[in-house]
XYZ file of C-alpha atoms in Angstrom:
193
model
C -4.146 -10.999 31.736
C -5.631 -8.170 33.802
C -2.253 -6.385 33.982
C -1.946 -6.537 30.210
C -5.453 -5.076 29.803
C -4.515 -2.373 32.341
C -1.459 -1.537 30.256
C -3.540 -1.091 27.102
C -6.186 0.890 28.965
C -3.564 3.306 30.309
C -1.659 3.595 27.028
C -4.430 3.197 24.448
C -4.071 6.497 22.581
C -0.271 6.417 22.475
C -0.218 2.737 21.457
C -2.695 3.422 18.619
C -0.603 6.321 17.350
C 2.577 4.170 17.487
C 1.091 1.182 15.640
C -1.544 2.544 13.272
C 0.900 3.132 10.435
C 2.897 -0.105 10.747
C 3.312 -1.748 7.340
C 1.389 -5.034 7.514
C 1.011 -5.417 3.746
C 2.963 -8.696 3.429
C 0.943 -10.707 6.009
C -2.305 -8.985 5.025
C -1.856 -9.821 1.313
C -0.877 -13.406 2.101
C -3.939 -13.821 4.335
C -6.347 -12.229 1.881
C -5.091 -14.421 -0.966
C -6.929 -17.288 0.804
C -10.136 -15.333 1.538
C -12.978 -14.931 -0.963
C -14.224 -11.382 -1.759
C -16.713 -9.823 0.708
C -16.101 -12.615 3.227
C -16.616 -12.340 6.982
C -13.433 -11.641 8.974
C -12.989 -11.639 12.768
C -10.155 -9.294 13.874
C -9.035 -10.684 17.267
C -7.246 -8.101 19.387
C -7.887 -5.369 16.849
C -5.908 -2.757 18.825
C -5.977 0.548 16.974
C -8.299 -0.838 14.295
C -5.539 -0.564 11.654
C -6.065 -3.989 10.108
C -9.861 -3.907 10.468
C -9.815 -0.685 8.443
C -7.711 -2.338 5.756
C -10.197 -5.198 5.497
C -13.214 -2.884 5.509
C -11.727 -0.718 2.763
C -11.129 -3.895 0.734
C -14.843 -4.748 0.941
C -14.844 -7.391 3.648
C -17.385 -7.720 6.464
C -15.403 -7.263 9.687
C -16.149 -7.934 13.321
C -13.484 -6.320 15.511
C -12.821 -7.397 19.078
C -10.363 -6.390 21.788
C -10.030 -7.131 25.511
C -9.197 -3.530 26.482
C -12.182 -1.169 26.829
C -10.018 1.860 26.068
C -8.552 0.219 22.947
C -12.091 -0.587 21.843
C -13.024 3.082 22.229
C -9.999 4.197 20.187
C -10.705 1.638 17.472
C -14.399 2.629 17.375
C -13.448 6.268 16.798
C -11.081 5.275 13.999
C -13.376 2.724 12.316
C -16.681 4.492 12.851
C -18.251 1.199 13.985
C -18.781 -0.841 17.133
C -15.904 -2.898 18.514
C -16.824 -5.769 20.820
C -14.986 -5.763 24.142
C -14.185 -9.463 24.836
C -11.131 -11.624 25.503
C -10.213 -14.243 22.924
C -10.587 -16.818 25.722
C -14.288 -15.876 26.021
C -15.249 -16.154 22.321
C -18.729 -17.535 21.680
C -18.922 -17.560 17.868
C -19.785 -20.719 15.945
C -19.230 -21.275 12.208
C -19.518 -17.551 11.423
C -16.245 -16.400 9.852
C -14.354 -17.149 6.662
C -11.205 -15.726 8.214
C -9.751 -14.975 11.639
C -7.001 -12.355 11.847
C -5.022 -12.483 15.106
C -2.075 -10.156 14.623
C 0.131 -9.993 17.722
C -2.834 -10.719 20.013
C -2.759 -14.411 20.917
C 0.760 -13.937 22.318
C -0.849 -12.390 25.408
C -2.624 -15.667 26.258
C -0.977 -17.854 28.915
C 0.214 -21.153 27.471
C -2.073 -23.066 29.880
C -5.113 -21.368 28.204
C -3.867 -21.473 24.616
C -5.329 -24.786 23.440
C -8.799 -23.889 24.730
C -8.596 -20.465 23.073
C -7.477 -22.035 19.796
C -10.489 -24.362 19.974
C -12.802 -21.343 20.352
C -11.191 -19.685 17.346
C -11.606 -22.883 15.329
C -15.328 -22.978 16.276
C -15.688 -19.362 15.112
C -14.479 -20.352 11.637
C -16.605 -21.832 8.907
C -15.527 -25.095 7.275
C -12.180 -24.530 5.480
C -11.883 -21.112 7.227
C -8.490 -19.426 7.366
C -6.655 -18.093 10.422
C -3.631 -15.813 10.519
C -1.714 -15.448 13.761
C 1.646 -13.933 14.734
C 3.850 -14.538 17.744
C 7.099 -13.231 19.107
C 9.820 -15.835 18.539
C 11.355 -17.326 21.662
C 10.650 -19.556 24.630
C 8.669 -19.343 27.833
C 6.417 -16.678 29.265
C 7.263 -13.340 30.796
C 6.049 -9.845 31.552
C 7.708 -7.045 29.595
C 6.823 -3.348 29.914
C 3.745 -4.234 31.987
C 2.374 -6.761 29.466
C 2.315 -10.575 29.636
C 3.741 -12.520 26.659
C 3.956 -16.155 25.647
C 6.841 -16.872 23.290
C 7.011 -19.729 20.773
C 9.412 -21.399 18.399
C 8.184 -22.541 14.977
C 7.965 -26.223 15.931
C 6.008 -25.497 19.140
C 3.394 -23.271 17.530
C 3.025 -25.517 14.477
C 2.327 -28.514 16.711
C -0.313 -26.613 18.707
C -2.176 -25.488 15.583
C -2.074 -28.940 14.008
C -3.234 -30.568 17.229
C -6.166 -28.093 17.316
C -7.371 -29.169 13.859
C -5.608 -26.773 11.507
C -3.542 -27.408 8.391
C -0.508 -25.142 8.141
C -0.647 -23.353 4.762
C 2.229 -20.962 5.303
C 4.685 -20.202 8.101
C 7.187 -17.389 7.770
C 9.362 -15.181 9.928
C 9.924 -11.449 9.718
C 11.654 -8.629 11.504
C 9.697 -6.255 13.713
C 7.706 -3.569 11.867
C 8.642 -1.073 14.597
C 12.354 -1.773 14.087
C 12.969 -3.351 17.486
C 16.197 -5.254 16.873
C 15.536 -7.906 19.527
C 12.048 -8.856 18.238
C 11.440 -11.441 15.506
C 7.991 -12.672 14.539
C 6.599 -16.071 13.551
C 3.557 -15.795 11.266
C 1.169 -18.640 10.468
C -1.637 -18.960 7.972
C -3.700 -22.084 8.609
C -6.897 -23.710 7.359
C -9.549 -25.324 9.517
C -9.755 -29.042 8.662
């Protein structure tokens, strides 16, 4: 995980510029259709702050977190508010959020740590809370471009979320928003049960 954080620390500004304008309207709109107005949302691995800004502008209360100190600094400048520097594996929230948004962030967690992290995310959610998460489609774990990734197929990730106490509301695939031909995404929207 430390190499992945190092990557984001070294490339924070460039990464933010490359991803800030990605069109996330389809997953955002699907997620928000399950969230009541002015609800509390936790943006896990907020990166540039792009999605946090979307939620803030829509009137939601947003807590943004990221594991990279430099990404937190970039997001703070963009959002005009504090971003908490913490890994998803270290979350300490309990029954605080109506929604958790984890866009392309949980894929950096080693599979051996994933169930524990998912449990922490579940604890962060209120009863019937909603979580959105996206993963690169595939198998195994590997380091690409200096970052660690865990890959999942639909059946694998569905089983993990259900085992952790979530009901799958929607699962859908999409092409990469940055037009990388070899990247396909699995998106889940789940409810805490």
